[in-house]
Coordinates of C-alpha atoms in Angstrom, one line a residue:
M1 CA 111.5 -0.6 84.6
P2 CA 113.5 0.6 81.5
A3 CA 113.0 -1.3 78.2
A4 CA 115.5 -4.1 77.4
I5 CA 115.7 -2.8 73.8
E6 CA 115.1 0.7 72.5
L7 CA 115.5 2.0 68.9
R8 CA 115.0 5.7 68.4
G9 CA 114.8 7.2 64.9
I10 CA 116.9 4.5 63.3
R11 CA 118.0 4.9 59.7
K12 CA 120.4 2.6 58.0
R13 CA 121.9 3.3 54.6
F14 CA 123.8 0.9 52.3
R15 CA 125.7 1.8 49.2
I16 CA 125.2 -0.6 46.3
R17 CA 128.0 -0.6 43.7
H18 CA 126.8 -1.1 40.1
E19 CA 130.3 -1.5 38.6
A20 CA 133.1 -3.4 40.2
A21 CA 136.8 -2.9 39.5
R22 CA 137.5 -6.5 38.4
T23 CA 141.2 -6.2 37.6
W24 CA 144.3 -4.7 39.3
Q25 CA 144.4 -2.0 36.6
G26 CA 140.7 -1.3 37.2
M27 CA 141.1 -0.9 40.9
A28 CA 144.2 1.4 40.4
L29 CA 142.2 3.6 38.0
A30 CA 139.3 3.7 40.5
L31 CA 141.7 4.8 43.3
L32 CA 143.2 7.5 41.1
G33 CA 139.7 8.7 40.2
R34 CA 140.0 7.9 36.5
R35 CA 137.3 5.3 36.5
R36 CA 133.9 6.3 37.8
I37 CA 132.1 3.6 39.9
E38 CA 128.4 4.2 40.1
H39 CA 126.7 3.8 43.5
E40 CA 123.1 3.6 44.6
E41 CA 121.9 4.5 48.0
F42 CA 119.6 1.9 49.6
W43 CA 117.9 2.7 52.9
A44 CA 117.4 -0.6 54.6
L45 CA 115.7 1.1 57.6
D46 CA 114.1 4.5 57.4
G47 CA 112.8 6.0 60.6
V48 CA 112.2 3.0 63.0
D49 CA 111.2 3.5 66.6
L50 CA 110.8 0.4 68.7
Q51 CA 110.8 -0.6 72.4
V52 CA 110.9 -4.2 73.6
E53 CA 110.3 -4.8 77.3
E54 CA 112.4 -7.1 79.5
G55 CA 111.1 -10.7 79.2
E56 CA 109.1 -10.0 76.1
T57 CA 109.3 -12.1 72.9
L58 CA 109.0 -10.0 69.7
G59 CA 108.5 -11.6 66.3
I60 CA 109.5 -9.7 63.2
I61 CA 107.9 -10.6 59.9
G62 CA 108.1 -9.1 56.4
P63 CA 109.1 -10.0 52.8
N64 CA 112.8 -10.5 51.8
G65 CA 114.7 -7.3 51.9
S66 CA 112.3 -5.5 54.2
G67 CA 114.9 -4.8 57.0
K68 CA 114.3 -7.6 59.4
T69 CA 117.9 -8.9 59.6
T70 CA 119.3 -5.3 59.6
I71 CA 117.4 -4.7 62.9
L72 CA 119.0 -7.8 64.4
K73 CA 122.5 -6.8 63.2
L74 CA 122.0 -3.4 64.8
L75 CA 121.0 -5.0 68.1
A76 CA 124.0 -7.3 67.9
R77 CA 126.2 -4.3 67.2
T78 CA 127.7 -6.0 64.1
I79 CA 126.7 -2.8 62.2
E80 CA 126.0 0.7 63.3
P81 CA 123.1 2.9 62.3
T82 CA 123.5 5.8 59.8
A83 CA 121.2 7.9 62.1
G84 CA 119.4 7.3 65.4
A85 CA 120.3 5.5 68.6
V86 CA 120.3 1.8 69.6
Q87 CA 120.2 0.8 73.3
T88 CA 120.3 -2.7 74.7
R89 CA 120.4 -3.6 78.4
G90 CA 122.2 -6.8 79.3
K91 CA 124.2 -9.5 77.6
V92 CA 123.2 -10.0 73.9
F93 CA 123.7 -13.2 71.9
G94 CA 122.8 -13.3 68.2
L95 CA 122.1 -16.3 66.0
L96 CA 122.1 -14.2 62.9
E97 CA 123.5 -16.6 60.3
L98 CA 125.1 -20.0 60.0
G99 CA 128.7 -19.9 61.1
A100 CA 128.5 -16.4 62.5
G101 CA 131.0 -16.1 65.4
M102 CA 132.7 -19.3 64.4
H103 CA 136.2 -19.6 63.2
P104 CA 136.3 -22.2 60.4
D105 CA 139.7 -23.5 61.2
L106 CA 139.0 -24.0 64.9
T107 CA 137.3 -27.1 66.3
G108 CA 133.8 -27.1 67.8
R109 CA 135.4 -27.3 71.3
E110 CA 137.6 -24.2 70.6
N111 CA 134.7 -22.3 69.1
I112 CA 132.7 -22.8 72.3
F113 CA 135.3 -21.1 74.4
L114 CA 135.9 -18.5 71.7
N115 CA 132.2 -17.5 71.8
G116 CA 132.4 -17.4 75.6
S117 CA 135.2 -14.9 75.4
F118 CA 133.1 -12.8 73.0
L119 CA 130.5 -12.6 75.8
G120 CA 133.0 -11.8 78.5
I121 CA 132.5 -15.2 80.3
E122 CA 135.4 -16.5 82.3
R123 CA 137.1 -19.7 81.0
N124 CA 136.3 -21.6 84.2
E125 CA 132.7 -20.8 83.8
M126 CA 132.7 -22.0 80.2
R127 CA 134.3 -25.2 81.3
Q128 CA 131.3 -25.8 83.6
L129 CA 128.9 -25.1 80.7
Y130 CA 130.9 -27.1 78.2
D131 CA 129.4 -30.6 78.8
R132 CA 125.8 -29.2 78.6
I133 CA 126.5 -27.4 75.4
V134 CA 128.0 -30.4 73.6
A135 CA 125.2 -32.8 74.9
F136 CA 122.4 -30.5 73.8
A137 CA 124.1 -30.0 70.3
E138 CA 124.5 -33.8 70.0
L139 CA 128.0 -33.3 68.6
E140 CA 130.1 -35.4 71.0
R141 CA 131.6 -37.3 68.1
F142 CA 132.5 -34.3 66.0
I143 CA 133.4 -31.7 68.7
D144 CA 137.1 -31.9 68.0
T145 CA 136.6 -31.6 64.2
P146 CA 137.3 -28.2 62.6
V147 CA 133.9 -26.5 62.0
R148 CA 134.6 -25.9 58.3
H149 CA 133.6 -29.6 57.9
Y150 CA 130.3 -29.1 59.7
S151 CA 127.0 -29.4 57.8
S152 CA 124.5 -26.5 58.1
G153 CA 122.5 -28.5 60.6
M154 CA 125.6 -29.1 62.8
F155 CA 126.5 -25.4 62.6
M156 CA 122.9 -24.5 63.8
R157 CA 123.0 -27.1 66.6
L158 CA 126.3 -25.8 68.0
G159 CA 125.4 -22.1 67.8
F160 CA 122.0 -22.6 69.3
S161 CA 123.3 -24.8 72.1
I162 CA 125.9 -22.1 73.0
A163 CA 123.2 -19.5 72.9
I164 CA 120.8 -21.1 75.3
N165 CA 123.4 -22.4 77.8
V166 CA 125.3 -19.1 78.2
D167 CA 121.8 -17.7 79.2
P168 CA 122.0 -14.2 77.6
D169 CA 119.7 -11.4 78.7
I170 CA 118.7 -10.8 75.1
L171 CA 118.7 -13.6 72.4
L172 CA 118.4 -12.7 68.7
I173 CA 117.3 -15.5 66.3
D174 CA 117.2 -15.0 62.5
E175 CA 115.7 -18.0 60.6
V176 CA 118.6 -20.4 61.5
L177 CA 116.2 -23.0 63.0
A178 CA 114.9 -23.6 59.4
V179 CA 118.0 -25.7 58.6
G180 CA 117.5 -28.2 61.4
D181 CA 115.7 -31.5 61.2
A182 CA 112.2 -31.7 62.6
R183 CA 113.2 -33.5 65.8
F184 CA 116.0 -31.0 66.7
T185 CA 113.8 -28.0 65.8
T186 CA 111.2 -29.2 68.2
K187 CA 113.9 -29.6 70.9
C188 CA 115.0 -26.0 70.1
Y189 CA 111.5 -24.6 70.6
E190 CA 111.2 -26.4 73.9
A191 CA 114.5 -24.8 75.0
L192 CA 113.3 -21.4 73.9
A193 CA 110.1 -21.9 75.9
E194 CA 112.3 -22.5 79.0
I195 CA 114.3 -19.3 78.2
K196 CA 111.1 -17.4 77.8
A197 CA 109.9 -18.7 81.2
R198 CA 113.0 -17.3 82.8
S199 CA 111.9 -13.8 81.6
R200 CA 114.7 -13.4 79.0
T201 CA 114.1 -11.1 76.1
L202 CA 113.9 -12.7 72.6
V203 CA 113.7 -11.2 69.2
F204 CA 112.7 -13.7 66.6
V205 CA 112.8 -13.3 62.8
S206 CA 110.9 -15.9 60.8
H207 CA 109.0 -16.4 57.5
D208 CA 106.7 -18.9 59.3
P209 CA 103.7 -17.0 60.6
I210 CA 102.5 -20.1 62.4
Q211 CA 105.6 -20.3 64.6
V212 CA 105.6 -16.5 65.2
R213 CA 102.0 -16.5 66.3
R214 CA 102.5 -19.5 68.5
F215 CA 105.7 -18.2 70.2
C216 CA 105.7 -14.4 70.3
D217 CA 104.0 -11.8 72.6
R218 CA 104.0 -9.1 70.0
V219 CA 104.7 -9.0 66.3
L220 CA 106.4 -6.3 64.2
W221 CA 105.6 -6.2 60.5
I222 CA 108.2 -4.3 58.5
D223 CA 108.4 -3.6 54.8
R224 CA 110.7 -1.4 52.8
G225 CA 112.5 -0.3 56.0
Q226 CA 109.4 1.1 57.7
I227 CA 107.1 -0.3 60.4
Q228 CA 103.7 -1.3 58.9
A229 CA 102.2 -2.7 62.1
L230 CA 103.1 -3.6 65.6
G231 CA 100.9 -5.4 68.1
D232 CA 99.0 -8.6 68.9
P233 CA 100.4 -11.5 66.8
R234 CA 97.0 -12.7 65.5
D235 CA 96.0 -9.2 64.2
V236 CA 99.4 -8.3 62.7
I237 CA 99.9 -11.6 61.0
Q238 CA 96.4 -11.5 59.5
Q239 CA 97.1 -8.0 58.2
Y240 CA 100.4 -9.2 56.7
L241 CA 98.9 -12.3 55.1
Q242 CA 96.1 -10.2 53.5
Y243 CA 98.6 -7.7 52.2
M244 CA 100.8 -10.4 50.8
R245 CA 97.8 -12.2 49.3
G246 CA 96.8 -8.9 47.5
A247 CA 100.4 -8.4 46.3
A248 CA 100.7 -11.9 45.1
A249 CA 97.3 -11.7 43.3
A250 CA 98.5 -8.4 41.6
V251 CA 101.7 -10.1 40.4
S252 CA 99.8 -13.2 39.2
T253 CA 97.3 -11.0 37.3
E254 CA 100.0 -8.9 35.7
G255 CA 102.1 -12.0 34.8
S256 CA 99.1 -14.1 33.7
E257 CA 99.6 -13.1 30.0
S258 CA 103.0 -14.9 30.0
M259 CA 101.8 -18.0 31.8
P260 CA 101.6 -21.0 29.4
N261 CA 98.2 -22.1 28.3
L262 CA 99.1 -25.6 27.4
G263 CA 96.7 -26.8 24.7
G264 CA 95.3 -23.3 23.8
D265 CA 94.1 -20.0 25.3
K266 CA 90.3 -20.6 25.3
L267 CA 90.0 -20.6 29.0
R268 CA 91.7 -18.8 31.9
I269 CA 91.5 -18.8 35.7
Q270 CA 91.3 -15.1 36.5
A271 CA 91.0 -14.9 40.3
V272 CA 90.6 -17.0 43.4
V273 CA 89.6 -16.1 47.0
A274 CA 89.7 -18.3 50.1
T275 CA 87.0 -17.7 52.8
D276 CA 86.5 -19.3 56.2
G277 CA 83.8 -22.0 55.8
V278 CA 82.2 -21.0 59.1
T279 CA 82.4 -17.2 59.3
G280 CA 82.4 -16.6 55.5
T281 CA 85.2 -14.0 55.8
E282 CA 88.3 -14.0 53.6
S283 CA 91.0 -15.8 55.4
Y284 CA 94.3 -17.6 54.7
A285 CA 95.1 -18.8 58.2
Y286 CA 93.3 -21.8 59.7
L287 CA 93.4 -24.3 62.5
P288 CA 93.2 -28.1 61.9
G289 CA 89.6 -29.1 61.4
G290 CA 88.8 -25.8 59.7
V291 CA 87.0 -25.6 56.4
V292 CA 88.3 -23.6 53.4
H293 CA 85.9 -22.3 50.8
L294 CA 87.5 -21.6 47.5
Q295 CA 85.8 -19.3 44.9
M296 CA 87.4 -19.3 41.5
E297 CA 86.5 -17.1 38.5
L298 CA 87.0 -18.4 35.0
E299 CA 86.9 -16.5 31.7
S300 CA 86.3 -18.3 28.5
D301 CA 86.4 -17.2 24.8
A302 CA 84.2 -20.0 23.6
Y303 CA 81.6 -22.6 24.7
L304 CA 83.4 -25.6 26.2
D305 CA 81.5 -28.7 27.5
D306 CA 84.5 -30.9 28.7
V307 CA 86.2 -28.7 31.3
V308 CA 87.6 -30.2 34.6
V309 CA 88.7 -27.6 37.2
G310 CA 91.0 -28.8 40.0
C311 CA 93.3 -27.9 42.8
A312 CA 96.4 -29.4 44.4
V313 CA 97.6 -28.8 47.9
R314 CA 101.3 -29.1 48.6
R315 CA 103.2 -28.7 51.9
S316 CA 106.0 -26.1 52.0
D317 CA 108.6 -28.9 51.3
G318 CA 106.8 -29.9 48.0
L319 CA 105.0 -33.0 49.3
L320 CA 101.6 -33.4 47.6
M321 CA 99.0 -33.6 50.3
H322 CA 95.8 -33.6 48.3
E323 CA 94.5 -33.3 44.8
T324 CA 90.8 -32.9 43.8
S325 CA 88.8 -31.7 40.9
T326 CA 85.2 -31.3 39.6
A327 CA 85.6 -34.7 38.1
A328 CA 85.3 -36.2 41.6
T329 CA 81.7 -35.1 42.1
L330 CA 80.4 -33.2 39.1
G331 CA 82.3 -34.7 36.1
P332 CA 83.1 -32.4 33.2
I333 CA 81.4 -29.1 33.3
G334 CA 80.2 -26.7 30.6
V335 CA 81.5 -23.2 30.4
H336 CA 79.9 -20.4 28.3
P337 CA 81.7 -17.5 26.7
G338 CA 82.4 -14.8 29.4
R339 CA 82.9 -15.3 33.1
A340 CA 81.9 -18.2 35.3
R341 CA 82.3 -19.1 39.0
V342 CA 83.5 -22.4 40.4
E343 CA 83.4 -23.1 44.1
C344 CA 85.1 -25.8 46.2
S345 CA 85.0 -26.6 49.9
L346 CA 88.1 -28.2 51.4
G347 CA 87.8 -29.7 54.9
P348 CA 87.6 -30.3 57.7
L349 CA 91.3 -29.8 57.2
P350 CA 93.3 -32.8 58.5
L351 CA 96.6 -30.9 58.0
G352 CA 99.2 -30.4 60.7
P353 CA 100.9 -27.0 61.4
G354 CA 102.7 -25.4 58.5
S355 CA 102.3 -23.5 55.3
Y356 CA 100.6 -25.1 52.2
Q357 CA 100.5 -23.9 48.6
L358 CA 97.3 -24.3 46.5
S359 CA 97.7 -24.6 42.7
L360 CA 94.8 -24.4 40.4
G361 CA 94.2 -25.8 36.9
A362 CA 91.6 -26.3 34.2
W363 CA 92.0 -29.0 31.5
P364 CA 89.9 -31.0 29.0
A365 CA 88.3 -34.1 30.6
D366 CA 90.1 -36.4 28.1
D367 CA 93.5 -34.7 28.0
R368 CA 95.1 -33.9 31.4
L369 CA 98.5 -33.4 29.9
H370 CA 97.4 -30.4 27.8
P371 CA 95.5 -28.1 30.2
Y372 CA 93.7 -24.9 29.2
H373 CA 95.3 -23.0 32.0
L374 CA 97.4 -23.7 35.1
W375 CA 98.0 -21.3 38.0
P376 CA 100.9 -22.7 40.2
D377 CA 101.0 -21.6 43.9
A378 CA 97.9 -19.5 43.4
I379 CA 97.4 -19.0 47.2
T380 CA 99.2 -19.9 50.4
L381 CA 97.3 -21.3 53.4
F382 CA 98.8 -21.3 56.9
V383 CA 97.6 -24.0 59.4
G384 CA 98.3 -23.5 63.1
K385 CA 98.9 -26.0 65.9
A386 CA 96.2 -28.4 66.9
T387 CA 94.7 -28.2 70.4
G388 CA 95.0 -31.0 72.8
S389 CA 97.5 -33.9 72.5
Q390 CA 97.3 -34.4 68.7
R391 CA 100.6 -34.1 67.0
G392 CA 102.1 -34.9 63.6
V393 CA 101.9 -33.9 60.0
A394 CA 98.2 -34.8 59.8
V395 CA 95.4 -34.4 62.3
V396 CA 93.1 -37.4 62.1
P397 CA 89.8 -37.4 64.0
S398 CA 89.8 -40.2 66.6
Q399 CA 87.6 -41.7 69.3
W400 CA 88.8 -43.7 72.2
R401 CA 86.9 -46.1 74.5
V402 CA 87.7 -48.7 77.1
A403 CA 86.2 -52.2 77.0
V404 CA 86.3 -55.1 79.3
A405 CA 88.1 -58.2 77.9
T406 CA 86.6 -61.5 79.0
S407 CA 88.7 -64.5 79.6
T408 CA 87.1 -66.3 76.6
D409 CA 87.5 -63.4 74.2
E410 CA 91.2 -63.5 73.4
L411 CA 92.4 -61.1 70.8
R412 CA 94.2 -62.8 67.8
S413 CA 95.0 -61.6 64.3
S414 CA 93.6 -63.7 61.5
T415 CA 95.9 -66.1 59.6
A416 CA 93.8 -65.8 56.4
P417 CA 95.3 -64.0 53.4
I418 CA 94.6 -60.3 53.4
A419 CA 92.9 -59.1 50.2
Q420 CA 94.6 -56.1 48.6
P421 CA 92.5 -53.2 47.2
D422 CA 92.4 -52.7 43.5
M423 CA 94.8 -49.8 42.5
L424 CA 94.1 -47.8 39.4
S425 CA 97.0 -46.5 37.4
E426 CA 96.1 -43.0 36.1
P427 CA 98.1 -41.1 33.5
A428 CA 100.6 -38.7 34.8
G429 CA 99.4 -35.2 35.5
P430 CA 97.9 -32.7 35.6
F431 CA 101.1 -30.8 36.3
W432 CA 101.0 -27.5 38.1
T433 CA 103.8 -25.8 36.3
S434 CA 104.9 -25.7 32.7
P435 CA 107.2 -28.5 31.7
P436 CA 110.8 -27.5 32.5
E437 CA 113.5 -28.1 30.0
K438 CA 115.7 -28.8 33.0
L439 CA 114.9 -29.9 36.6
A440 CA 117.4 -28.1 38.7
M441 CA 116.2 -29.5 42.1
G442 CA 114.9 -26.2 43.4
A443 CA 111.6 -25.4 45.0
P444 CA 109.8 -24.6 41.7
D445 CA 110.8 -28.0 40.3
A446 CA 109.0 -29.8 43.1
E447 CA 105.8 -29.7 41.0
W448 CA 107.4 -32.0 38.5
L449 CA 108.8 -34.5 41.0
G450 CA 106.8 -37.5 42.1
E451 CA 107.4 -39.9 45.0
G452 CA 110.7 -40.7 46.5
W453 CA 112.5 -37.3 46.8
F454 CA 113.7 -35.5 49.9
P455 CA 113.5 -31.7 50.3
A456 CA 116.1 -29.6 48.4
E457 CA 119.4 -29.0 50.2
N458 CA 121.8 -26.2 49.5
W459 CA 125.3 -27.6 49.5
P460 CA 125.9 -25.6 47.2
P461 CA 124.9 -26.5 44.5
R462 CA 121.3 -27.1 45.2
V463 CA 120.6 -30.9 45.3
R464 CA 117.9 -33.3 46.3
W465 CA 118.5 -36.8 47.7
T466 CA 116.5 -39.6 46.3
S467 CA 115.3 -42.5 48.3
E468 CA 115.8 -46.0 47.0
R469 CA 113.2 -45.3 44.3
C470 CA 112.1 -41.9 42.9
V471 CA 109.9 -40.6 40.1
A472 CA 110.3 -37.4 38.0
Y473 CA 108.4 -36.1 35.0
L474 CA 110.1 -34.2 32.2
R475 CA 109.5 -33.2 28.6
Q476 CA 111.3 -34.4 25.4
D477 CA 111.1 -32.0 22.5
V478 CA 111.4 -32.8 18.9
G479 CA 115.1 -33.1 18.0
H480 CA 116.2 -33.9 21.5
G481 CA 117.3 -37.4 22.2
A482 CA 119.6 -37.6 25.3
L483 CA 118.6 -37.8 28.9
I484 CA 121.3 -36.4 31.2
L485 CA 121.2 -37.1 34.9
S486 CA 123.8 -35.1 37.0
A487 CA 124.3 -36.9 40.3
C488 CA 126.8 -38.2 42.9
R489 CA 127.0 -40.5 45.9
P490 CA 129.0 -38.7 48.6
L491 CA 129.9 -40.0 52.1
H492 CA 129.9 -43.6 50.9
G493 CA 133.5 -44.7 51.3
R494 CA 134.8 -46.7 48.4
A495 CA 131.6 -48.5 47.6
Q496 CA 129.9 -47.6 44.3
A497 CA 126.3 -46.6 44.1
Q498 CA 124.6 -48.8 41.6
G499 CA 121.1 -48.4 40.1
R500 CA 118.8 -48.4 37.2
V501 CA 116.9 -45.8 35.1
S502 CA 113.5 -46.6 33.5
V503 CA 111.5 -44.4 31.2
D504 CA 107.7 -44.9 30.9
G505 CA 108.1 -48.3 32.5
H506 CA 110.9 -49.6 30.3
H507 CA 114.4 -50.2 31.7
I508 CA 116.9 -48.3 29.6
A509 CA 120.1 -48.0 31.6
T510 CA 122.2 -49.2 34.5
F511 CA 124.5 -46.7 36.3
R512 CA 127.4 -46.7 38.8
L513 CA 128.4 -43.6 40.8
H514 CA 131.8 -43.5 42.5
G515 CA 131.8 -40.7 45.1
M516 CA 131.9 -37.0 45.8
D517 CA 132.2 -35.6 42.3
F518 CA 129.1 -35.1 40.2
E519 CA 128.9 -37.4 37.2
D520 CA 126.6 -37.1 34.1
I521 CA 124.7 -40.3 33.4
V522 CA 123.8 -40.0 29.7
V523 CA 120.9 -42.2 28.4
P524 CA 119.8 -42.2 24.7
L525 CA 116.0 -41.8 24.1
D526 CA 114.0 -42.7 21.1
P527 CA 113.2 -39.8 18.9
V528 CA 109.7 -38.2 19.1
T529 CA 107.6 -36.4 16.5
A530 CA 105.9 -34.1 19.0
P531 CA 106.7 -32.8 22.5
T532 CA 106.3 -35.8 24.9
T533 CA 106.2 -36.0 28.7
H534 CA 108.0 -39.0 30.1
E535 CA 107.9 -40.7 33.5
L536 CA 111.4 -41.2 34.7
V537 CA 112.1 -43.8 37.5
I538 CA 115.5 -43.9 39.3
E539 CA 116.2 -47.0 41.5
V540 CA 119.2 -47.4 43.7
D541 CA 120.3 -50.9 44.9
D542 CA 121.6 -50.0 48.4
A543 CA 120.4 -47.1 50.5
L544 CA 122.8 -45.0 52.5
V545 CA 121.6 -44.3 56.1
P546 CA 124.0 -41.7 57.6
A547 CA 123.2 -42.7 61.2
E548 CA 124.1 -46.3 60.6
V549 CA 127.6 -45.5 59.3
G550 CA 128.3 -42.8 62.0
L551 CA 128.2 -39.8 59.7
D552 CA 125.2 -38.0 61.3
S553 CA 122.0 -38.6 63.2
D554 CA 120.1 -38.6 59.9
T555 CA 118.1 -41.8 59.6
R556 CA 116.7 -41.3 56.1
P557 CA 117.4 -44.0 53.6
L558 CA 119.3 -42.0 50.9
G559 CA 119.9 -43.1 47.4
I560 CA 121.8 -40.6 45.3
A561 CA 122.2 -36.8 45.3
V562 CA 120.8 -35.3 42.1
R563 CA 121.8 -31.8 40.9
S564 CA 119.8 -31.7 37.7
I565 CA 117.9 -33.7 35.1
R566 CA 117.6 -32.5 31.5
V567 CA 116.9 -33.7 28.0
E568 CA 119.1 -32.5 25.2

C-alpha cells in the first residue's frame, strides 16, 4: 500500500529582508534599483526525506524555528518547496494556526460552509454535518457572530470541530490545542483517539513531549531544518530531552557570569544533574510515583557556615507545586572553599502529567531575600500519564476497602468546633529570579507572583487575570516612590470594578476601573533608604464569572486584567 505522505529531498528557502522600504519614496527607490535592500537566505528545511503510512500518527518535535510548521504548511500546500517533491494521498485538513481558513468578517456559520467548499464538500453534505460541528464546538450562542469577535479558544474550538467532522484522510495539527481550556482539550484528545481508531493519518506538532509520547506511533525530531531522529516515541523523546538539557546547561553556564548574585558572589551553583532514583541513570522524564535524585555542585570562594540550598518546583503555568531546602532536614550547612556536592531526592512524585521547571538557590540561613546565587528554571522535568483510573493535577496514593455498616453504627459528623492548625507566616522568598523593575505578566514574571493569579493570556497585550485576591512581590529602589498598576475590567457592562491595594499588610489605596481601556492606578509609596522588596495585595470586591453572564463557558472567578506593575 502506498504511503499517505511522502517527502523526497525537500528543501525550503525563505529570504529575510534586513532593511524595509518604510516610505512611498523608499519603495519607489527600491523599485528603481536606487536603494539596495539586503536579504539573507534562510533554509527552513534542508534535505528532508519522510514517509508516513496510512493510519499512522506522526509526532514532530524540535525547538522553535527548527522547521516543524514548515513541514505542515508544505503538506497543506499553503507553500511550495524550493526543491524536492511533496505527495499526499487523500483529503487533507490543516489546523496550522488560529484563524487559518476563516474569513474574519463572516460568521461562524458562514465559515463552516466556506471550509467545506475548500475541501470540495457539497453544500448539502455540509448541512448534514452542521449541527454536529456546532454542538462539538459549543458555540451555539455565538455561531452567527462574525469570527473577528471570537477569542482564541473559540477559534480553536470551531476549527477543530470542523476538522474532525469533515473526516479528512490526513489531519495536520500545529499546537492549536494549547489555547483551549483543560476540559475542552481533553475532549479534543478523545476525538483524536476516535479518528486514529478509524485509521486516519495524523501529523501532530507539539512542544509537549508527554502528549506526543502518549498519542503518536512514531516521532520525528527536527532541528535546523534537518532530521535528527525518527522512530519510537520513547527513544526519540529521550534523545531530544537529553540534547535540550545539554544545550540548556551550556547556555546557563555561559550566561552564569551575568546572573545576579544577590548579596555577594561568594558562592555559585555550577551544575545540576537529575537521575532516576531507581535505575540511577540520568533522566528528565518520569511517571507519577517516580523518584528524582538531584545532584548539585557548588563552588565557594570562602568558608561559609550558614548556607541553605533549596529547590522550587513549578508547573508549566507558573503554579508553585513544591519548595524544599536543606533547612527542612539538615539545617544550615557549612561549605569550604572549592567545590562541594549537595544531593536531594524528590519523590515519590505525586505530580500529574505535564512539564515542571526546577529552580535552584543558595542563601544565608538568616537572610532569604539576599541569596548567594539563584538559578531559575535550571532543569525541566516531564511527567507522563498515571496508569489506572487516577486522574488530576496530582496523583495521591490511596487505598480502598468495603466495610459492613451495622444498624447501630450510624455515620454522623461531629457538631463540636473543629480546631484549626497553627499557620506560620514566613517572610517572602526566596525568589527564583532577580527582582524585576516591572512585572509585565509574562512567563518569566511568574516567579514573582504569589497566589491568586491565572495563567498569562495574549490578547495582545499580554495580561494576567487576578482572582478576587492576588499577591505580587516587587522591588522599590532608592528614589522611586510611585507604584503603578496598569489594569482594566473588560466584559463587565457598565458596572465598575472596585477594589483595594495593600502593601506589606497596610491598606494604601482604593480603586475603580471602568471597562475595556487600561487605566493606570498610581499609588504613592513611602521613600526607602535601601532597595526593598514589598508584598503587594490586590483585592477585588465582586468577581466576574463569564459563564454566569453568558460571555463564555469560563467558570473562573475573575477580578481584573493586569498588564503590568511597576515602581517609578
